[in-house]
Amino acid sequence: MTSKTIDIVPEEHTSSMRLPVPIAGAVNFKDGHLWDTRGRPLRDLRISLTDHCNFRCRYCMPKEKFDSRHQYLAHTELLSFEEIKRLVAIFLRFGVKKIRLTGGEPLLRKHVCSLIADIKAMRTTEGKSPDVAMTTNGTLLKRMAHDLKAAGLDRVTVSLDALNEEIFQSINDVGFPAAKVLEAIDAALAAGFPVKVNTVVKRGMNEGEIIPILERFRHTGVIVRFIEYMDAGTANGWRMDDVVPSAELVERVSKVWPIEPLNPNYTGETATRWRYKDGAGEIGFVSSVTQAFCKTCSRVRLSIEGSLVLCLFADRGYDLRTLLRGGATDDEIALAIARIWSARADHYSEIRLSETQKRSHSRIEMQYIGG
Ligand code: SAM
Ligand code: SF4
Ligand code: SF4
C-alpha cells in the first residue's frame, strides 16, 4: 500500500460512451455459464434504473458538478421496463441468478415495483425465480418497503455513512437526516427483508462513525459492510490518501469487539465476511482498492441507457440499446452479449495505480452504472 497521492483530473461528465457490439468473435459458454478470457463466469447482473438522485453525496454526485445545469438523460434515452425485462430474460439464459437494482436512486424510478414483480416471475436456468436485490439511500424506503416486499424483492442494502446528523447531512449534502434512514431500515426489517448497510469510509469524513454504526446494528441481524472509498467516475476528486484500508478498520473494530474471519458464502462475493466473537452478528469489508478481487469478478452492469459495462471503472460500455431498438432478435442480442463477455479481460483494481497515473483515464460516472 503506497501513501503516494494521486490526483484524478475531473473530466467532462460522460454517460456510458457507447461502443458498437462486436459482430464477430468467439463465444465461451460451458457448464451453463459464459466465461471471460480470465476464466471468470458471468453470474450477476446490476441494473442502473436512473441517473437521478435526491442526495448529492460528496464522493459520488458532488453538488458542484451535479447542479441545476447538469444534463440528465432524456427519458427516451433510458431503457424502458420492457427493454430491461427483455435483456434480463436473455441474461437468465446464460445462468445469471442474481440481479441488483441500483442507480442513481432506484426508488426514484416510477413503477419500480412492477418491474421487480415481472423479473421475479421469470425463471433461471434452474427453474427458480431470480434473486432480486436493491441498493438504496433509504429516503423512500419507509413508505415503499411493504410494496417492494409484495412485489417480491428479496433483499435490500441501505447506504448509511454516519449516524451523527451533522456528519451524515454534510455527506449527503441535502440535509437529509440519518434518523430517517434508520427508520427506513426498521421499516424494511419489519416488512421482512434481510438488510445490509453499506458504509463508504473516507479518511477525514466518517472514520469516527464506524464504531457507533456497528454498535447500532449489533444483535439486529443487519450486516454492516464498510466500503473503501473508490475512484469511481471522475467527479469526486479521489485521492489514494483518502482511502482507509480495510485492514486498518479490522484492527480498529477488533480493539472494541474481537472479530474473526468467515468463509465466503460464494465465489466472487465482494465483501470479506467477519463475525463478532461474542455472537453479536456479522460484518463485512469491501476492499476494492487495497485487496482487489478482480480474479473472481463475475458481475456485469447494465447502464441506464442500455450499455453493457464490464467493469465498474470502465470508460465505456457496449451499446445494446441500438440492437434492442433496431429490430434485433433475442438470439442476436444473446450472441452479442456472449461475444462481449467471452472477450472480457478487465481487471482495473489490480492495475489501479499504474492506470491512475495516466491522468487521462476516464470512467463512467457511478450513477449511470450503480455501485
Ligand atoms: N443511491 C443508491 C445508494 O446510495 O445506495 C444506489 C446507488 S450508489 C451509486 C451504490 C453504492 O455505491 C452506495 O452504497 C454508495 O455508497 C456507493 N458508492 C458511491 N460512490 C462511491 C465511491 N466513490 N466509493 C465507494 N463506494 C461508493
Ligand atoms: Fe445518490 Fe447513492 Fe450516489 Fe449518494 S451514493 S449521490 S445516494 S447515487
Ligand atoms: Fe470487477 Fe472491475 Fe472491480 Fe475488478 S475493478 S472487481 S474487474 S468491477
Tab-separated table of C-alpha atoms and ligand atoms in Angstrom:
chain	number	residue	atom	x	y	z
A	1	MET	CA	0.000	0.000	0.000
A	2	THR	CA	1.578	3.258	-1.027
A	3	SER	CA	0.897	6.603	0.564
A	4	LYS	CA	1.531	8.376	-2.708
A	5	THR	CA	-1.068	10.998	-3.553
A	6	ILE	CA	-2.680	10.630	-6.924
A	7	ASP	CA	-4.978	13.327	-8.186
A	8	ILE	CA	-7.550	12.405	-10.760
A	9	VAL	CA	-8.235	15.237	-13.124
A	10	PRO	CA	-12.017	15.621	-13.351
A	11	GLU	CA	-13.155	15.397	-16.909
A	12	GLU	CA	-16.289	16.131	-18.819
A	13	HIS	CA	-19.061	14.003	-17.326
A	14	THR	CA	-19.778	11.213	-19.662
A	15	SER	CA	-22.627	8.824	-19.766
A	16	SER	CA	-21.502	5.389	-20.763
A	17	MET	CA	-19.850	6.154	-24.061
A	18	ARG	CA	-21.271	3.573	-26.331
A	19	LEU	CA	-19.178	1.030	-28.157
A	20	PRO	CA	-20.741	-0.869	-31.024
A	21	VAL	CA	-21.367	-4.515	-30.169
A	22	PRO	CA	-18.913	-6.925	-31.805
A	23	ILE	CA	-20.130	-8.539	-34.995
A	24	ALA	CA	-17.665	-11.408	-34.746
A	25	GLY	CA	-15.766	-13.215	-32.042
A	26	ALA	CA	-15.614	-16.443	-30.117
A	27	VAL	CA	-18.170	-17.488	-27.532
A	28	ASN	CA	-17.028	-19.339	-24.434
A	29	PHE	CA	-20.131	-20.972	-22.972
A	30	LYS	CA	-19.776	-24.073	-20.851
A	31	ASP	CA	-21.312	-25.567	-17.705
A	32	GLY	CA	-24.275	-23.250	-18.126
A	33	HIS	CA	-22.231	-20.033	-17.951
A	34	LEU	CA	-20.351	-17.634	-20.165
A	35	TRP	CA	-16.635	-17.398	-19.314
A	36	ASP	CA	-14.320	-14.481	-19.962
A	37	THR	CA	-10.651	-14.549	-21.005
A	38	ARG	CA	-9.569	-14.702	-17.353
A	39	GLY	CA	-11.710	-17.744	-16.573
A	40	ARG	CA	-14.464	-15.786	-14.780
A	41	PRO	CA	-18.101	-16.846	-15.241
A	42	LEU	CA	-20.882	-14.316	-15.720
A	43	ARG	CA	-23.123	-14.702	-12.683
A	44	ASP	CA	-24.563	-11.363	-11.531
A	45	LEU	CA	-26.307	-8.509	-13.280
A	46	ARG	CA	-26.516	-4.976	-11.864
A	47	ILE	CA	-29.040	-2.683	-13.446
A	48	SER	CA	-28.955	1.076	-13.011
A	49	LEU	CA	-32.519	2.374	-13.227
A	50	THR	CA	-31.992	6.125	-13.187
A	51	ASP	CA	-29.276	8.774	-13.218
A	52	HIS	CA	-31.351	10.930	-10.862
A	53	CYS	CA	-30.688	11.080	-7.155
A	54	ASN	CA	-32.122	13.109	-4.301
A	55	PHE	CA	-28.742	13.081	-2.497
A	56	ARG	CA	-25.558	14.808	-3.510
A	57	CYS	CA	-23.076	12.581	-1.716
A	58	ARG	CA	-19.770	14.314	-1.942
A	59	TYR	CA	-17.971	11.156	-3.038
A	60	CYS	CA	-20.488	10.306	-5.771
A	61	MET	CA	-22.530	13.220	-7.159
A	62	PRO	CA	-20.933	16.327	-5.648
A	63	LYS	CA	-23.160	19.410	-5.801
A	64	GLU	CA	-20.566	21.467	-7.634
A	65	LYS	CA	-20.696	19.062	-10.579
A	66	PHE	CA	-24.293	17.865	-10.372
A	67	ASP	CA	-26.003	21.234	-10.096
A	68	SER	CA	-29.027	22.703	-11.877
A	69	ARG	CA	-27.041	22.856	-15.113
A	70	HIS	CA	-26.385	19.125	-15.090
A	71	GLN	CA	-27.935	17.437	-18.111
A	72	TYR	CA	-29.766	14.268	-17.183
A	73	LEU	CA	-30.539	11.780	-19.897
A	74	ALA	CA	-33.838	12.292	-21.691
A	75	HIS	CA	-36.493	9.760	-20.745
A	76	THR	CA	-36.410	8.290	-24.245
A	77	GLU	CA	-32.736	7.517	-23.797
A	78	LEU	CA	-33.356	5.321	-20.763
A	79	LEU	CA	-34.144	1.687	-21.286
A	80	SER	CA	-37.861	1.105	-20.829
A	81	PHE	CA	-39.005	-1.618	-18.448
A	82	GLU	CA	-39.915	-3.752	-21.480
A	83	GLU	CA	-36.363	-3.399	-22.786
A	84	ILE	CA	-34.856	-4.148	-19.385
A	85	LYS	CA	-37.013	-7.248	-18.988
A	86	ARG	CA	-36.096	-8.481	-22.433
A	87	LEU	CA	-32.417	-8.238	-21.571
A	88	VAL	CA	-32.902	-9.822	-18.140
A	89	ALA	CA	-34.562	-12.825	-19.773
A	90	ILE	CA	-31.531	-13.187	-22.060
A	91	PHE	CA	-29.092	-12.940	-19.129
A	92	LEU	CA	-31.035	-15.606	-17.259
A	93	ARG	CA	-30.474	-17.967	-20.203
A	94	PHE	CA	-26.759	-17.580	-19.555
A	95	GLY	CA	-27.032	-18.800	-15.981
A	96	VAL	CA	-27.379	-15.406	-14.233
A	97	LYS	CA	-29.284	-15.872	-10.970
A	98	LYS	CA	-28.731	-12.637	-9.084
A	99	ILE	CA	-29.898	-9.195	-10.117
A	100	ARG	CA	-29.289	-5.969	-8.251
A	101	LEU	CA	-31.251	-2.797	-8.950
A	102	THR	CA	-29.319	0.375	-8.324
A	103	GLY	CA	-28.754	3.866	-9.707
A	104	GLY	CA	-28.778	6.854	-9.054
A	105	GLU	CA	-31.519	6.307	-6.551
A	106	PRO	CA	-33.506	3.302	-7.846
A	107	LEU	CA	-36.624	4.104	-5.835
A	108	LEU	CA	-36.981	7.332	-7.818
A	109	ARG	CA	-37.796	5.299	-10.931
A	110	LYS	CA	-41.583	5.228	-11.281
A	111	HIS	CA	-43.357	1.878	-11.016
A	112	VAL	CA	-40.217	0.081	-9.871
A	113	CYS	CA	-42.381	-2.472	-8.025
A	114	SER	CA	-43.953	-3.644	-11.258
A	115	LEU	CA	-40.503	-4.197	-12.770
A	116	ILE	CA	-39.486	-6.219	-9.724
A	117	ALA	CA	-42.632	-8.348	-9.865
A	118	ASP	CA	-42.091	-9.042	-13.570
A	119	ILE	CA	-38.451	-10.044	-13.044
A	120	LYS	CA	-39.414	-12.250	-10.122
A	121	ALA	CA	-41.913	-14.029	-12.389
A	122	MET	CA	-39.072	-15.055	-14.734
A	123	ARG	CA	-37.117	-18.267	-14.287
A	124	THR	CA	-33.410	-19.006	-14.048
A	125	THR	CA	-31.889	-21.993	-15.822
A	126	GLU	CA	-32.563	-23.912	-12.597
A	127	GLY	CA	-36.254	-23.105	-12.887
A	128	LYS	CA	-36.200	-20.742	-9.907
A	129	SER	CA	-37.187	-17.132	-9.533
A	130	PRO	CA	-34.067	-14.927	-9.811
A	131	ASP	CA	-32.747	-13.337	-6.634
A	132	VAL	CA	-33.514	-9.613	-6.846
A	133	ALA	CA	-31.819	-7.135	-4.506
A	134	MET	CA	-31.678	-3.348	-4.375
A	135	THR	CA	-29.180	-0.773	-3.161
A	136	THR	CA	-30.906	2.402	-1.994
A	137	ASN	CA	-30.158	5.515	0.006
A	138	GLY	CA	-33.288	4.750	2.043
A	139	THR	CA	-35.054	8.075	1.565
A	140	LEU	CA	-38.181	6.490	0.053
A	141	LEU	CA	-37.844	3.061	1.589
A	142	LYS	CA	-40.018	3.532	4.645
A	143	ARG	CA	-43.086	4.263	2.587
A	144	MET	CA	-42.275	1.691	-0.106
A	145	ALA	CA	-40.999	-1.237	1.974
A	146	HIS	CA	-44.313	-3.053	2.068
A	147	ASP	CA	-44.941	-2.718	-1.690
A	148	LEU	CA	-41.393	-3.781	-2.503
A	149	LYS	CA	-41.837	-6.885	-0.368
A	150	ALA	CA	-45.168	-7.647	-2.003
A	151	ALA	CA	-43.528	-7.281	-5.423
A	152	GLY	CA	-41.060	-9.998	-4.424
A	153	LEU	CA	-37.858	-8.028	-3.804
A	154	ASP	CA	-35.589	-10.393	-1.880
A	155	ARG	CA	-33.071	-8.177	-0.116
A	156	VAL	CA	-32.200	-4.543	0.453
A	157	THR	CA	-28.924	-2.785	1.042
A	158	VAL	CA	-29.252	0.663	2.545
A	159	SER	CA	-26.388	3.118	2.317
A	160	LEU	CA	-25.619	4.940	5.558
A	161	ASP	CA	-22.255	6.573	6.131
A	162	ALA	CA	-22.775	8.134	9.562
A	163	LEU	CA	-25.190	8.267	12.487
A	164	ASN	CA	-24.038	11.676	13.600
A	165	GLU	CA	-26.510	14.072	11.991
A	166	GLU	CA	-24.016	16.784	11.235
A	167	ILE	CA	-21.656	14.375	9.510
A	168	PHE	CA	-24.377	12.466	7.654
A	169	GLN	CA	-26.126	15.573	6.415
A	170	SER	CA	-22.873	17.085	5.288
A	171	ILE	CA	-22.074	13.898	3.319
A	172	ASN	CA	-25.460	13.675	1.578
A	173	ASP	CA	-25.299	17.466	1.211
A	174	VAL	CA	-29.069	17.887	1.082
A	175	GLY	CA	-29.646	17.858	4.840
A	176	PHE	CA	-31.414	14.500	4.910
A	177	PRO	CA	-31.411	13.116	8.487
A	178	ALA	CA	-29.713	9.852	9.410
A	179	ALA	CA	-32.626	9.256	11.792
A	180	LYS	CA	-34.936	8.891	8.781
A	181	VAL	CA	-32.636	6.348	7.165
A	182	LEU	CA	-32.682	4.392	10.435
A	183	GLU	CA	-36.488	4.486	10.361
A	184	ALA	CA	-36.391	3.147	6.797
A	185	ILE	CA	-34.103	0.306	7.861
A	186	ASP	CA	-36.525	-0.567	10.667
A	187	ALA	CA	-39.418	-0.485	8.184
A	188	ALA	CA	-37.524	-2.811	5.844
A	189	LEU	CA	-36.836	-5.225	8.704
A	190	ALA	CA	-40.477	-5.063	9.770
A	191	ALA	CA	-41.522	-5.853	6.181
A	192	GLY	CA	-39.395	-8.994	6.416
A	193	PHE	CA	-36.325	-8.025	4.363
A	194	PRO	CA	-32.806	-9.191	5.133
A	195	VAL	CA	-30.995	-5.836	5.347
A	196	LYS	CA	-27.392	-4.873	4.791
A	197	VAL	CA	-25.940	-1.434	5.413
A	198	ASN	CA	-23.266	-0.017	3.087
A	199	THR	CA	-20.891	2.459	4.686
A	200	VAL	CA	-18.317	4.120	2.464
A	201	VAL	CA	-15.359	5.115	4.606
A	202	LYS	CA	-13.328	8.112	3.557
A	203	ARG	CA	-10.365	9.437	5.505
A	204	GLY	CA	-11.337	12.504	7.500
A	205	MET	CA	-15.007	12.140	6.558
A	206	ASN	CA	-16.518	9.468	8.767
A	207	GLU	CA	-13.854	7.250	10.348
A	208	GLY	CA	-15.203	8.217	13.752
A	209	GLU	CA	-18.611	6.814	12.822
A	210	ILE	CA	-17.501	3.210	12.359
A	211	ILE	CA	-17.916	2.104	15.940
A	212	PRO	CA	-21.240	3.939	16.527
A	213	ILE	CA	-22.665	2.383	13.348
A	214	LEU	CA	-21.583	-1.098	14.409
A	215	GLU	CA	-22.905	-0.520	17.913
A	216	ARG	CA	-26.301	0.440	16.468
A	217	PHE	CA	-26.590	-2.744	14.388
A	218	ARG	CA	-25.012	-5.369	16.672
A	219	HIS	CA	-27.557	-8.035	17.587
A	220	THR	CA	-30.046	-6.810	14.953
A	221	GLY	CA	-29.199	-9.204	12.118
A	222	VAL	CA	-28.303	-6.223	9.911
A	223	ILE	CA	-24.896	-6.772	8.293
A	224	VAL	CA	-22.812	-3.604	8.046
A	225	ARG	CA	-20.319	-3.560	5.192
A	226	PHE	CA	-17.535	-0.990	5.113
A	227	ILE	CA	-16.555	0.008	1.591
A	228	GLU	CA	-13.210	1.509	0.723
A	229	TYR	CA	-13.642	4.847	-0.978
A	230	MET	CA	-13.117	4.212	-4.683
A	231	ASP	CA	-12.048	6.229	-7.700
A	232	ALA	CA	-15.373	5.570	-9.392
A	233	GLY	CA	-16.311	8.129	-12.008
A	234	THR	CA	-14.224	11.269	-12.282
A	235	ALA	CA	-16.328	13.805	-10.386
A	236	ASN	CA	-15.230	13.105	-6.816
A	237	GLY	CA	-11.562	14.118	-6.962
A	238	TRP	CA	-10.454	10.782	-5.497
A	239	ARG	CA	-7.018	10.550	-3.919
A	240	MET	CA	-5.323	7.432	-2.613
A	241	ASP	CA	-4.682	9.250	0.667
A	242	ASP	CA	-8.437	9.383	1.286
A	243	VAL	CA	-8.768	5.605	1.286
A	244	VAL	CA	-8.961	3.954	4.692
A	245	PRO	CA	-7.689	0.407	4.122
A	246	SER	CA	-9.992	-2.330	5.384
A	247	ALA	CA	-7.063	-3.819	7.325
A	248	GLU	CA	-6.990	-0.642	9.396
A	249	LEU	CA	-10.726	-0.898	10.044
A	250	VAL	CA	-10.482	-4.539	11.067
A	251	GLU	CA	-7.860	-3.519	13.597
A	252	ARG	CA	-9.966	-0.660	14.940
A	253	VAL	CA	-13.048	-2.830	15.311
A	254	SER	CA	-11.093	-5.672	16.926
A	255	LYS	CA	-9.924	-3.324	19.654
A	256	VAL	CA	-13.542	-2.771	20.673
A	257	TRP	CA	-15.104	-6.134	19.841
A	258	PRO	CA	-12.892	-9.073	18.830
A	259	ILE	CA	-13.858	-10.381	15.372
A	260	GLU	CA	-12.862	-13.400	13.311
A	261	PRO	CA	-12.970	-14.090	9.559
A	262	LEU	CA	-15.647	-16.263	7.974
A	263	ASN	CA	-15.553	-18.194	4.715
A	264	PRO	CA	-17.204	-16.523	1.721
A	265	ASN	CA	-20.829	-17.501	1.034
A	266	TYR	CA	-19.933	-17.969	-2.632
A	267	THR	CA	-17.048	-17.386	-5.027
A	268	GLY	CA	-16.970	-13.788	-6.198
A	269	GLU	CA	-18.516	-12.242	-3.082
A	270	THR	CA	-17.360	-8.626	-2.942
A	271	ALA	CA	-17.171	-8.344	0.845
A	272	THR	CA	-14.921	-10.383	3.086
A	273	ARG	CA	-17.027	-11.676	5.948
A	274	TRP	CA	-16.195	-11.406	9.644
A	275	ARG	CA	-18.165	-12.153	12.798
A	276	TYR	CA	-18.053	-10.880	16.319
A	277	LYS	CA	-16.583	-13.467	18.643
A	278	ASP	CA	-19.276	-12.615	21.181
A	279	GLY	CA	-22.020	-13.726	18.773
A	280	ALA	CA	-23.405	-10.233	18.050
A	281	GLY	CA	-23.536	-10.884	14.292
A	282	GLU	CA	-21.602	-10.460	11.060
A	283	ILE	CA	-19.839	-7.539	9.396
A	284	GLY	CA	-18.176	-7.155	6.002
A	285	PHE	CA	-15.359	-5.244	4.352
A	286	VAL	CA	-15.291	-4.363	0.662
A	287	SER	CA	-11.634	-3.722	-0.083
A	288	SER	CA	-11.693	-2.982	-3.769
A	289	VAL	CA	-8.738	-0.615	-3.525
A	290	THR	CA	-6.321	-2.384	-1.185
A	291	GLN	CA	-7.251	-6.025	-1.839
A	292	ALA	CA	-8.559	-6.219	-5.393
A	293	PHE	CA	-10.996	-9.036	-6.067
A	294	CYS	CA	-10.925	-8.885	-9.863
A	295	LYS	CA	-9.891	-12.543	-10.050
A	296	THR	CA	-13.384	-13.619	-9.087
A	297	CYS	CA	-15.370	-10.697	-10.521
A	298	SER	CA	-18.429	-12.149	-12.202
A	299	ARG	CA	-20.634	-9.042	-12.412
A	300	VAL	CA	-21.847	-7.196	-15.432
A	301	ARG	CA	-23.552	-3.808	-15.365
A	302	LEU	CA	-26.394	-2.547	-17.471
A	303	SER	CA	-26.294	1.229	-17.627
A	304	ILE	CA	-29.407	3.380	-17.633
A	305	GLU	CA	-29.285	3.832	-21.388
A	306	GLY	CA	-28.633	0.203	-22.170
A	307	SER	CA	-24.888	-0.144	-22.400
A	308	LEU	CA	-23.270	-3.295	-21.142
A	309	VAL	CA	-20.399	-2.285	-18.874
A	310	LEU	CA	-17.840	-4.936	-17.973
A	311	CYS	CA	-16.104	-3.173	-15.097
A	312	LEU	CA	-17.095	-0.535	-12.542
A	313	PHE	CA	-14.141	1.530	-13.742
A	314	ALA	CA	-14.729	1.172	-17.471
A	315	ASP	CA	-14.786	4.264	-19.651
A	316	ARG	CA	-17.433	2.870	-21.972
A	317	GLY	CA	-19.954	0.118	-22.473
A	318	TYR	CA	-21.341	-1.893	-25.351
A	319	ASP	CA	-24.444	-0.434	-26.921
A	320	LEU	CA	-27.225	-2.985	-26.520
A	321	ARG	CA	-29.920	-0.327	-26.912
A	322	THR	CA	-29.271	0.109	-30.614
A	323	LEU	CA	-29.742	-3.630	-31.032
A	324	LEU	CA	-32.913	-3.590	-28.938
A	325	ARG	CA	-34.390	-0.702	-30.882
A	326	GLY	CA	-33.068	-1.793	-34.248
A	327	GLY	CA	-35.103	-4.941	-34.599
A	328	ALA	CA	-32.508	-7.500	-33.448
A	329	THR	CA	-33.917	-10.843	-32.330
A	330	ASP	CA	-33.339	-12.213	-28.843
A	331	ASP	CA	-30.859	-14.711	-30.304
A	332	GLU	CA	-28.894	-11.930	-31.989
A	333	ILE	CA	-28.757	-9.950	-28.752
A	334	ALA	CA	-27.763	-13.083	-26.842
A	335	LEU	CA	-24.947	-13.728	-29.302
A	336	ALA	CA	-23.677	-10.159	-28.905
A	337	ILE	CA	-23.701	-10.485	-25.097
A	338	ALA	CA	-21.946	-13.840	-25.321
A	339	ARG	CA	-19.202	-12.416	-27.522
A	340	ILE	CA	-18.740	-9.396	-25.297
A	341	TRP	CA	-18.364	-11.422	-22.091
A	342	SER	CA	-16.191	-14.061	-23.765
A	343	ALA	CA	-13.700	-11.350	-24.802
A	344	ARG	CA	-13.686	-9.611	-21.391
A	345	ALA	CA	-10.278	-9.037	-19.804
A	346	ASP	CA	-10.986	-6.195	-17.306
A	347	HIS	CA	-9.108	-6.168	-14.015
A	348	TYR	CA	-8.838	-2.491	-13.209
A	349	SER	CA	-8.411	-2.752	-9.440
A	350	GLU	CA	-5.356	-4.926	-9.916
A	351	ILE	CA	-3.682	-2.258	-12.038
A	352	ARG	CA	-5.227	0.857	-10.439
A	353	LEU	CA	-2.039	2.615	-9.526
A	354	SER	CA	-0.463	2.414	-12.947
A	355	GLU	CA	-3.766	3.370	-14.562
A	356	THR	CA	-4.495	6.372	-12.354
A	357	GLN	CA	-1.086	7.764	-13.095
A	358	LYS	CA	-2.251	8.084	-16.689
A	359	ARG	CA	-4.072	11.294	-15.949
A	360	SER	CA	-6.311	10.977	-18.946
A	361	HIS	CA	-8.010	7.783	-17.742
A	362	SER	CA	-11.736	8.490	-17.945
A	363	ARG	CA	-14.510	6.479	-16.329
A	364	ILE	CA	-18.266	6.264	-16.455
A	365	GLU	CA	-19.891	8.151	-13.574
A	366	MET	CA	-21.254	5.930	-10.806
A	367	GLN	CA	-24.941	6.818	-11.138
A	368	TYR	CA	-25.063	5.537	-14.719
A	369	ILE	CA	-23.973	2.063	-13.698
A	370	GLY	CA	-24.636	1.814	-9.958
A	371	GLY	CA	-22.049	0.752	-7.366
B	1	SAM	N1	-28.295	5.643	-4.485
B	1	SAM	C1	-28.168	4.316	-4.004
B	1	SAM	C2	-27.335	4.281	-2.747
B	1	SAM	O1	-26.634	5.241	-2.473
B	1	SAM	O2	-27.407	3.276	-2.071
B	1	SAM	C3	-27.630	3.337	-5.035
B	1	SAM	C4	-26.549	3.807	-5.939
B	1	SAM	S1	-24.990	4.110	-5.167
B	1	SAM	C5	-24.003	4.608	-6.554
B	1	SAM	C6	-24.461	2.461	-4.781
B	1	SAM	C7	-23.404	2.350	-3.714
B	1	SAM	O3	-22.199	2.879	-4.200
B	1	SAM	C8	-23.733	3.084	-2.425
B	1	SAM	O4	-23.642	2.215	-1.324
B	1	SAM	C9	-22.670	4.146	-2.368
B	1	SAM	O5	-22.330	4.470	-1.048
B	1	SAM	C10	-21.539	3.521	-3.131
B	1	SAM	N2	-20.583	4.491	-3.665
B	1	SAM	C11	-20.852	5.587	-4.390
B	1	SAM	N3	-19.703	6.242	-4.704
B	1	SAM	C12	-18.694	5.520	-4.154
B	1	SAM	C13	-17.268	5.674	-4.125
B	1	SAM	N4	-16.656	6.676	-4.731
B	1	SAM	N5	-16.557	4.733	-3.481
B	1	SAM	C14	-17.169	3.688	-2.853
B	1	SAM	N6	-18.490	3.482	-2.865
B	1	SAM	C15	-19.253	4.397	-3.495
B	2	SF4	FE1	-27.095	9.247	-4.764
B	2	SF4	FE2	-26.298	6.861	-3.981
B	2	SF4	FE3	-24.619	8.477	-5.296
B	2	SF4	FE4	-25.336	9.108	-2.818
B	2	SF4	S1	-24.179	7.276	-3.442
B	2	SF4	S2	-25.296	10.510	-4.583
B	2	SF4	S3	-27.379	8.360	-2.721
B	2	SF4	S4	-26.440	7.575	-6.116
B	3	SF4	FE1	-14.599	-6.293	-11.326
B	3	SF4	FE2	-13.556	-4.149	-12.476
B	3	SF4	FE3	-13.999	-4.162	-9.829
B	3	SF4	FE4	-12.023	-5.666	-10.888
B	3	SF4	S1	-12.137	-3.445	-10.882
B	3	SF4	S2	-13.540	-6.305	-9.319
B	3	SF4	S3	-12.952	-6.253	-12.864
B	3	SF4	S4	-15.547	-4.286	-11.459
